[in-house]
Amino acid sequence: MLQEVSHIYFIPGMAADVSIFENIKLPENQFKAYTVPWKIPHKRESMEGYAKRMCYEIKHDNAVLVGVSFGGIVVQEMSKYLKLKKLIIISSVKSKYELPNRMKIARKTKMYKLLPTSLVSRIDNWEKLAFGEFAKKRAAMYQRYLSINDKTYLDWAIEKMVCWDQEEYPDGLVHIHGDKDIVFPISNIKDCITVDKGTHVMIVNRARWFNKNLPEIINDNLQ
């Protein structure tokens, strides 16, 4: 008897390319993986409208939706319009209450509107701005994976991230979070699977953990 294959759709973090998932390798007899790149938002597009447009990329019922960081917020919005087998967020937040204080302050003061997002597209080599070997390696990684530098997208995504209003998260949501995440400190996070020494970019540098554990998480054998 052939085993049913689960269709898994991965959505990256803010400004990240789908190549952040290049080292995620799941058993092909159980899973078929797809990546969903970011779309450039329409002028004044709502989160609801954007999520609906992203849903057009999901071609299967009962799919598994996996979102990283800001992608974790977007998949939660998408889940309102899809029939899913599983909803998984990584290095993300489940509600506005899990956002760090600096983002809450930015929302209240509207400081996020002052970020110079137009400069991002002009930085063609992040390594030139880094000092020391470790910093240069980290800068090279960001330059490789953070490839979405459209100002319209960045302005929109930052505002939607900071101003996200969700209070209660979807039933059955699985949250995977690193205990060394400095973007979304785990001190603010509740009800998650904790990855020891996992950072905000653990989808890249801890791919082995995900390759080992995602099959069990998806199949409900690890919670």
PDB file of C-alpha atoms in Angstrom:
ATOM      1  CA  MET A   1       0.000   0.000   0.000  1.00  0.00           C
ATOM      2  CA  LEU A   2       1.458   3.363  -1.028  1.00  0.00           C
ATOM      3  CA  GLN A   3       1.978   5.928   1.728  1.00  0.00           C
ATOM      4  CA  GLU A   4       0.101   9.188   1.269  1.00  0.00           C
ATOM      5  CA  VAL A   5       2.439  12.071   0.442  1.00  0.00           C
ATOM      6  CA  SER A   6       2.090  15.335   2.382  1.00  0.00           C
ATOM      7  CA  HIS A   7       2.504  18.558   0.417  1.00  0.00           C
ATOM      8  CA  ILE A   8       4.569  21.113   2.338  1.00  0.00           C
ATOM      9  CA  TYR A   9       4.752  24.793   1.401  1.00  0.00           C
ATOM     10  CA  PHE A  10       7.557  26.903   2.887  1.00  0.00           C
ATOM     11  CA  ILE A  11       7.432  30.716   3.139  1.00  0.00           C
ATOM     12  CA  PRO A  12      10.648  32.549   4.113  1.00  0.00           C
ATOM     13  CA  GLY A  13      11.292  35.390   6.531  1.00  0.00           C
ATOM     14  CA  MET A  14      11.023  39.092   5.786  1.00  0.00           C
ATOM     15  CA  ALA A  15      13.049  40.052   2.699  1.00  0.00           C
ATOM     16  CA  ALA A  16      14.475  36.533   2.534  1.00  0.00           C
ATOM     17  CA  ASP A  17      14.786  34.431  -0.581  1.00  0.00           C
ATOM     18  CA  VAL A  18      13.327  30.915  -0.683  1.00  0.00           C
ATOM     19  CA  SER A  19      16.909  29.626  -0.812  1.00  0.00           C
ATOM     20  CA  ILE A  20      16.914  29.717   3.011  1.00  0.00           C
ATOM     21  CA  PHE A  21      15.214  26.311   2.711  1.00  0.00           C
ATOM     22  CA  GLU A  22      17.861  24.796   0.426  1.00  0.00           C
ATOM     23  CA  ASN A  23      19.218  22.494   3.154  1.00  0.00           C
ATOM     24  CA  ILE A  24      15.826  21.213   4.286  1.00  0.00           C
ATOM     25  CA  LYS A  25      15.638  17.650   2.994  1.00  0.00           C
ATOM     26  CA  LEU A  26      12.643  15.521   4.021  1.00  0.00           C
ATOM     27  CA  PRO A  27      11.919  11.881   3.070  1.00  0.00           C
ATOM     28  CA  GLU A  28      10.631  11.961  -0.501  1.00  0.00           C
ATOM     29  CA  ASN A  29       8.377   8.966   0.058  1.00  0.00           C
ATOM     30  CA  GLN A  30       6.445  10.992   2.663  1.00  0.00           C
ATOM     31  CA  PHE A  31       6.733  14.640   1.639  1.00  0.00           C
ATOM     32  CA  LYS A  32       6.766  16.852  -1.425  1.00  0.00           C
ATOM     33  CA  ALA A  33       8.147  20.322  -0.705  1.00  0.00           C
ATOM     34  CA  TYR A  34       7.396  23.633  -2.401  1.00  0.00           C
ATOM     35  CA  THR A  35       8.637  27.156  -1.712  1.00  0.00           C
ATOM     36  CA  VAL A  36       6.537  30.297  -2.044  1.00  0.00           C
ATOM     37  CA  PRO A  37       8.474  33.498  -2.827  1.00  0.00           C
ATOM     38  CA  TRP A  38       7.352  36.913  -1.687  1.00  0.00           C
ATOM     39  CA  LYS A  39       5.056  38.984  -3.883  1.00  0.00           C
ATOM     40  CA  ILE A  40       5.416  42.760  -4.113  1.00  0.00           C
ATOM     41  CA  PRO A  41       2.383  44.193  -2.287  1.00  0.00           C
ATOM     42  CA  HIS A  42      -0.088  46.473  -4.011  1.00  0.00           C
ATOM     43  CA  LYS A  43      -0.309  50.076  -2.876  1.00  0.00           C
ATOM     44  CA  ARG A  44      -2.055  50.224   0.532  1.00  0.00           C
ATOM     45  CA  GLU A  45      -2.752  46.474   0.348  1.00  0.00           C
ATOM     46  CA  SER A  46      -4.162  45.000   3.553  1.00  0.00           C
ATOM     47  CA  MET A  47      -2.679  41.957   5.219  1.00  0.00           C
ATOM     48  CA  GLU A  48      -5.906  40.124   4.432  1.00  0.00           C
ATOM     49  CA  GLY A  49      -5.686  40.957   0.737  1.00  0.00           C
ATOM     50  CA  TYR A  50      -2.030  39.981   0.579  1.00  0.00           C
ATOM     51  CA  ALA A  51      -2.638  36.688   2.386  1.00  0.00           C
ATOM     52  CA  LYS A  52      -5.400  35.828  -0.078  1.00  0.00           C
ATOM     53  CA  ARG A  53      -3.046  36.467  -2.999  1.00  0.00           C
ATOM     54  CA  MET A  54      -0.396  34.250  -1.429  1.00  0.00           C
ATOM     55  CA  CYS A  55      -3.026  31.524  -1.053  1.00  0.00           C
ATOM     56  CA  TYR A  56      -3.202  31.232  -4.848  1.00  0.00           C
ATOM     57  CA  GLU A  57       0.212  29.537  -4.666  1.00  0.00           C
ATOM     58  CA  ILE A  58      -1.131  26.701  -2.504  1.00  0.00           C
ATOM     59  CA  LYS A  59      -2.311  24.088  -4.992  1.00  0.00           C
ATOM     60  CA  HIS A  60      -3.292  21.254  -2.626  1.00  0.00           C
ATOM     61  CA  ASP A  61      -5.960  20.757   0.024  1.00  0.00           C
ATOM     62  CA  ASN A  62      -4.745  19.500   3.403  1.00  0.00           C
ATOM     63  CA  ALA A  63      -1.296  20.911   2.762  1.00  0.00           C
ATOM     64  CA  VAL A  64       1.267  21.732   5.442  1.00  0.00           C
ATOM     65  CA  LEU A  65       2.107  25.429   5.652  1.00  0.00           C
ATOM     66  CA  VAL A  66       5.439  26.443   7.193  1.00  0.00           C
ATOM     67  CA  GLY A  67       6.405  30.087   7.733  1.00  0.00           C
ATOM     68  CA  VAL A  68       9.626  31.554   9.108  1.00  0.00           C
ATOM     69  CA  SER A  69       9.730  34.839  11.076  1.00  0.00           C
ATOM     70  CA  PHE A  70       7.456  37.346   9.254  1.00  0.00           C
ATOM     71  CA  GLY A  71       6.498  34.424   7.023  1.00  0.00           C
ATOM     72  CA  GLY A  72       5.099  32.833  10.184  1.00  0.00           C
ATOM     73  CA  ILE A  73       2.711  35.753  10.550  1.00  0.00           C
ATOM     74  CA  VAL A  74       1.698  35.582   6.900  1.00  0.00           C
ATOM     75  CA  VAL A  75       0.955  31.830   7.011  1.00  0.00           C
ATOM     76  CA  GLN A  76      -1.305  32.385  10.014  1.00  0.00           C
ATOM     77  CA  GLU A  77      -3.250  34.934   7.974  1.00  0.00           C
ATOM     78  CA  MET A  78      -3.312  32.558   4.996  1.00  0.00           C
ATOM     79  CA  SER A  79      -4.637  29.735   7.158  1.00  0.00           C
ATOM     80  CA  LYS A  80      -7.928  31.632   7.517  1.00  0.00           C
ATOM     81  CA  TYR A  81      -8.670  30.867   3.870  1.00  0.00           C
ATOM     82  CA  LEU A  82      -7.208  27.371   3.460  1.00  0.00           C
ATOM     83  CA  LYS A  83      -7.941  23.818   4.558  1.00  0.00           C
ATOM     84  CA  LEU A  84      -4.649  22.657   6.071  1.00  0.00           C
ATOM     85  CA  LYS A  85      -3.229  19.471   7.509  1.00  0.00           C
ATOM     86  CA  LYS A  86      -0.778  21.387   9.674  1.00  0.00           C
ATOM     87  CA  LEU A  87       0.282  24.980  10.319  1.00  0.00           C
ATOM     88  CA  ILE A  88       3.862  25.483  11.535  1.00  0.00           C
ATOM     89  CA  ILE A  89       5.717  28.679  12.376  1.00  0.00           C
ATOM     90  CA  ILE A  90       9.464  28.934  13.001  1.00  0.00           C
ATOM     91  CA  SER A  91      11.321  31.795  14.723  1.00  0.00           C
ATOM     92  CA  SER A  92       8.106  33.809  14.725  1.00  0.00           C
ATOM     93  CA  VAL A  93       5.260  34.982  16.952  1.00  0.00           C
ATOM     94  CA  LYS A  94       1.685  33.799  17.466  1.00  0.00           C
ATOM     95  CA  SER A  95       0.130  37.076  18.630  1.00  0.00           C
ATOM     96  CA  LYS A  96       0.856  40.758  19.168  1.00  0.00           C
ATOM     97  CA  TYR A  97       1.623  39.929  22.801  1.00  0.00           C
ATOM     98  CA  GLU A  98       4.729  37.958  21.785  1.00  0.00           C
ATOM     99  CA  LEU A  99       6.244  40.880  19.865  1.00  0.00           C
ATOM    100  CA  PRO A 100       9.312  42.379  21.588  1.00  0.00           C
ATOM    101  CA  ASN A 101       8.965  45.697  23.409  1.00  0.00           C
ATOM    102  CA  ARG A 102      10.963  47.605  20.791  1.00  0.00           C
ATOM    103  CA  MET A 103       8.358  46.696  18.157  1.00  0.00           C
ATOM    104  CA  LYS A 104       5.506  47.672  20.459  1.00  0.00           C
ATOM    105  CA  ILE A 105       7.198  51.034  21.046  1.00  0.00           C
ATOM    106  CA  ALA A 106       7.801  51.458  17.311  1.00  0.00           C
ATOM    107  CA  ARG A 107       4.108  50.887  16.712  1.00  0.00           C
ATOM    108  CA  LYS A 108       3.017  53.360  19.368  1.00  0.00           C
ATOM    109  CA  THR A 109       5.434  56.072  18.202  1.00  0.00           C
ATOM    110  CA  LYS A 110       5.248  55.155  14.479  1.00  0.00           C
ATOM    111  CA  MET A 111       9.052  55.124  14.433  1.00  0.00           C
ATOM    112  CA  TYR A 112       8.977  52.278  11.904  1.00  0.00           C
ATOM    113  CA  LYS A 113       7.981  54.865   9.287  1.00  0.00           C
ATOM    114  CA  LEU A 114      11.393  56.507   9.684  1.00  0.00           C
ATOM    115  CA  LEU A 115      13.468  53.438   8.749  1.00  0.00           C
ATOM    116  CA  PRO A 116      15.625  54.172   5.681  1.00  0.00           C
ATOM    117  CA  THR A 117      14.456  51.176   3.648  1.00  0.00           C
ATOM    118  CA  SER A 118      15.460  52.891   0.413  1.00  0.00           C
ATOM    119  CA  LEU A 119      19.120  52.431   1.401  1.00  0.00           C
ATOM    120  CA  VAL A 120      18.866  48.637   1.429  1.00  0.00           C
ATOM    121  CA  SER A 121      18.672  48.384  -2.348  1.00  0.00           C
ATOM    122  CA  ARG A 122      21.854  50.437  -2.683  1.00  0.00           C
ATOM    123  CA  ILE A 123      24.030  48.177  -0.524  1.00  0.00           C
ATOM    124  CA  ASP A 124      25.465  45.814  -3.113  1.00  0.00           C
ATOM    125  CA  ASN A 125      28.030  44.196  -0.856  1.00  0.00           C
ATOM    126  CA  TRP A 126      27.229  43.857   2.839  1.00  0.00           C
ATOM    127  CA  GLU A 127      30.680  42.371   3.532  1.00  0.00           C
ATOM    128  CA  LYS A 128      32.267  45.793   2.971  1.00  0.00           C
ATOM    129  CA  LEU A 129      30.387  47.058   6.009  1.00  0.00           C
ATOM    130  CA  ALA A 130      31.512  44.238   8.318  1.00  0.00           C
ATOM    131  CA  PHE A 131      34.587  44.105  10.553  1.00  0.00           C
ATOM    132  CA  GLY A 132      36.252  40.861  11.636  1.00  0.00           C
ATOM    133  CA  GLU A 133      35.988  37.389  10.144  1.00  0.00           C
ATOM    134  CA  PHE A 134      32.836  36.344  12.021  1.00  0.00           C
ATOM    135  CA  ALA A 135      31.044  39.550  11.050  1.00  0.00           C
ATOM    136  CA  LYS A 136      32.124  39.134   7.422  1.00  0.00           C
ATOM    137  CA  LYS A 137      30.760  35.564   7.324  1.00  0.00           C
ATOM    138  CA  ARG A 138      27.476  36.678   8.878  1.00  0.00           C
ATOM    139  CA  ALA A 139      27.243  39.608   6.438  1.00  0.00           C
ATOM    140  CA  ALA A 140      27.917  37.275   3.507  1.00  0.00           C
ATOM    141  CA  MET A 141      25.096  35.003   4.689  1.00  0.00           C
ATOM    142  CA  TYR A 142      22.669  37.932   4.943  1.00  0.00           C
ATOM    143  CA  GLN A 143      23.691  39.197   1.534  1.00  0.00           C
ATOM    144  CA  ARG A 144      23.034  35.759   0.072  1.00  0.00           C
ATOM    145  CA  TYR A 145      19.664  35.072   1.654  1.00  0.00           C
ATOM    146  CA  LEU A 146      18.147  38.549   2.117  1.00  0.00           C
ATOM    147  CA  SER A 147      17.621  39.293  -1.535  1.00  0.00           C
ATOM    148  CA  ILE A 148      14.246  41.086  -1.516  1.00  0.00           C
ATOM    149  CA  ASN A 149      15.237  44.757  -1.416  1.00  0.00           C
ATOM    150  CA  ASP A 150      12.209  46.405  -3.011  1.00  0.00           C
ATOM    151  CA  LYS A 151      11.311  49.500  -0.963  1.00  0.00           C
ATOM    152  CA  THR A 152       7.564  49.008  -1.459  1.00  0.00           C
ATOM    153  CA  TYR A 153       7.802  45.481  -0.068  1.00  0.00           C
ATOM    154  CA  LEU A 154      10.072  46.458   2.841  1.00  0.00           C
ATOM    155  CA  ASP A 155       7.944  49.426   3.939  1.00  0.00           C
ATOM    156  CA  TRP A 156       4.802  47.310   3.743  1.00  0.00           C
ATOM    157  CA  ALA A 157       6.259  44.268   5.516  1.00  0.00           C
ATOM    158  CA  ILE A 158       7.758  46.257   8.392  1.00  0.00           C
ATOM    159  CA  GLU A 159       4.473  48.061   9.007  1.00  0.00           C
ATOM    160  CA  LYS A 160       2.450  44.806   8.906  1.00  0.00           C
ATOM    161  CA  MET A 161       4.919  43.113  11.240  1.00  0.00           C
ATOM    162  CA  VAL A 162       4.950  45.894  13.835  1.00  0.00           C
ATOM    163  CA  CYS A 163       1.216  46.598  13.635  1.00  0.00           C
ATOM    164  CA  TRP A 164      -0.017  42.988  13.600  1.00  0.00           C
ATOM    165  CA  ASP A 165      -3.101  42.787  15.810  1.00  0.00           C
ATOM    166  CA  GLN A 166      -3.707  39.056  16.315  1.00  0.00           C
ATOM    167  CA  GLU A 167      -4.639  38.198  19.888  1.00  0.00           C
ATOM    168  CA  GLU A 168      -5.528  34.489  19.653  1.00  0.00           C
ATOM    169  CA  TYR A 169      -3.687  32.050  17.438  1.00  0.00           C
ATOM    170  CA  PRO A 170      -5.185  29.263  15.302  1.00  0.00           C
ATOM    171  CA  ASP A 171      -6.022  25.923  16.899  1.00  0.00           C
ATOM    172  CA  GLY A 172      -3.401  23.272  16.283  1.00  0.00           C
ATOM    173  CA  LEU A 173      -0.652  25.764  15.435  1.00  0.00           C
ATOM    174  CA  VAL A 174       2.853  24.371  16.013  1.00  0.00           C
ATOM    175  CA  HIS A 175       5.468  26.942  17.034  1.00  0.00           C
ATOM    176  CA  ILE A 176       9.191  26.073  16.827  1.00  0.00           C
ATOM    177  CA  HIS A 177      11.503  28.598  18.456  1.00  0.00           C
ATOM    178  CA  GLY A 178      15.174  28.873  19.351  1.00  0.00           C
ATOM    179  CA  ASP A 179      16.180  29.772  22.883  1.00  0.00           C
ATOM    180  CA  LYS A 180      18.872  32.128  21.514  1.00  0.00           C
ATOM    181  CA  ASP A 181      16.581  34.102  19.208  1.00  0.00           C
ATOM    182  CA  ILE A 182      17.425  37.799  19.654  1.00  0.00           C
ATOM    183  CA  VAL A 183      14.804  39.103  17.223  1.00  0.00           C
ATOM    184  CA  PHE A 184      11.901  37.475  19.051  1.00  0.00           C
ATOM    185  CA  PRO A 185      13.277  36.633  22.537  1.00  0.00           C
ATOM    186  CA  ILE A 186      11.950  33.363  23.874  1.00  0.00           C
ATOM    187  CA  SER A 187      11.072  35.113  27.162  1.00  0.00           C
ATOM    188  CA  ASN A 188       8.034  36.490  25.291  1.00  0.00           C
ATOM    189  CA  ILE A 189       7.091  33.169  23.670  1.00  0.00           C
ATOM    190  CA  LYS A 190       4.619  30.645  25.067  1.00  0.00           C
ATOM    191  CA  ASP A 191       3.636  27.111  24.020  1.00  0.00           C
ATOM    192  CA  CYS A 192       6.469  26.284  21.658  1.00  0.00           C
ATOM    193  CA  ILE A 193       8.861  23.484  20.776  1.00  0.00           C
ATOM    194  CA  THR A 194      12.197  24.884  21.935  1.00  0.00           C
ATOM    195  CA  VAL A 195      15.373  24.326  19.945  1.00  0.00           C
ATOM    196  CA  ASP A 196      18.426  24.369  22.201  1.00  0.00           C
ATOM    197  CA  LYS A 197      20.885  27.085  21.112  1.00  0.00           C
ATOM    198  CA  GLY A 198      18.654  27.884  18.160  1.00  0.00           C
ATOM    199  CA  THR A 199      18.949  31.433  16.806  1.00  0.00           C
ATOM    200  CA  HIS A 200      16.653  33.481  14.596  1.00  0.00           C
ATOM    201  CA  VAL A 201      18.381  32.051  11.510  1.00  0.00           C
ATOM    202  CA  MET A 202      18.286  28.435  12.657  1.00  0.00           C
ATOM    203  CA  ILE A 203      16.334  27.405   9.554  1.00  0.00           C
ATOM    204  CA  VAL A 204      19.671  27.964   7.771  1.00  0.00           C
ATOM    205  CA  ASN A 205      22.292  26.904  10.276  1.00  0.00           C
ATOM    206  CA  ARG A 206      20.332  24.192  12.125  1.00  0.00           C
ATOM    207  CA  ALA A 207      18.832  22.458   9.094  1.00  0.00           C
ATOM    208  CA  ARG A 208      19.815  19.039  10.464  1.00  0.00           C
ATOM    209  CA  TRP A 209      17.499  19.570  13.449  1.00  0.00           C
ATOM    210  CA  PHE A 210      14.588  20.313  11.140  1.00  0.00           C
ATOM    211  CA  ASN A 211      15.379  17.420   8.813  1.00  0.00           C
ATOM    212  CA  LYS A 212      15.336  15.087  11.797  1.00  0.00           C
ATOM    213  CA  ASN A 213      12.297  16.465  13.624  1.00  0.00           C
ATOM    214  CA  LEU A 214       9.914  17.975  11.052  1.00  0.00           C
ATOM    215  CA  PRO A 215       8.599  14.589   9.846  1.00  0.00           C
ATOM    216  CA  GLU A 216       7.574  13.658  13.386  1.00  0.00           C
ATOM    217  CA  ILE A 217       6.123  17.101  14.072  1.00  0.00           C
ATOM    218  CA  ILE A 218       4.071  17.024  10.885  1.00  0.00           C
ATOM    219  CA  ASN A 219       2.820  13.525  11.630  1.00  0.00           C
ATOM    220  CA  ASP A 220       1.852  14.481  15.211  1.00  0.00           C
ATOM    221  CA  ASN A 221       4.394  12.205  16.870  1.00  0.00           C
ATOM    222  CA  LEU A 222       6.388  14.988  18.502  1.00  0.00           C
ATOM    223  CA  GLN A 223       4.816  17.877  20.400  1.00  0.00           C
TER     224      GLN A 223
END
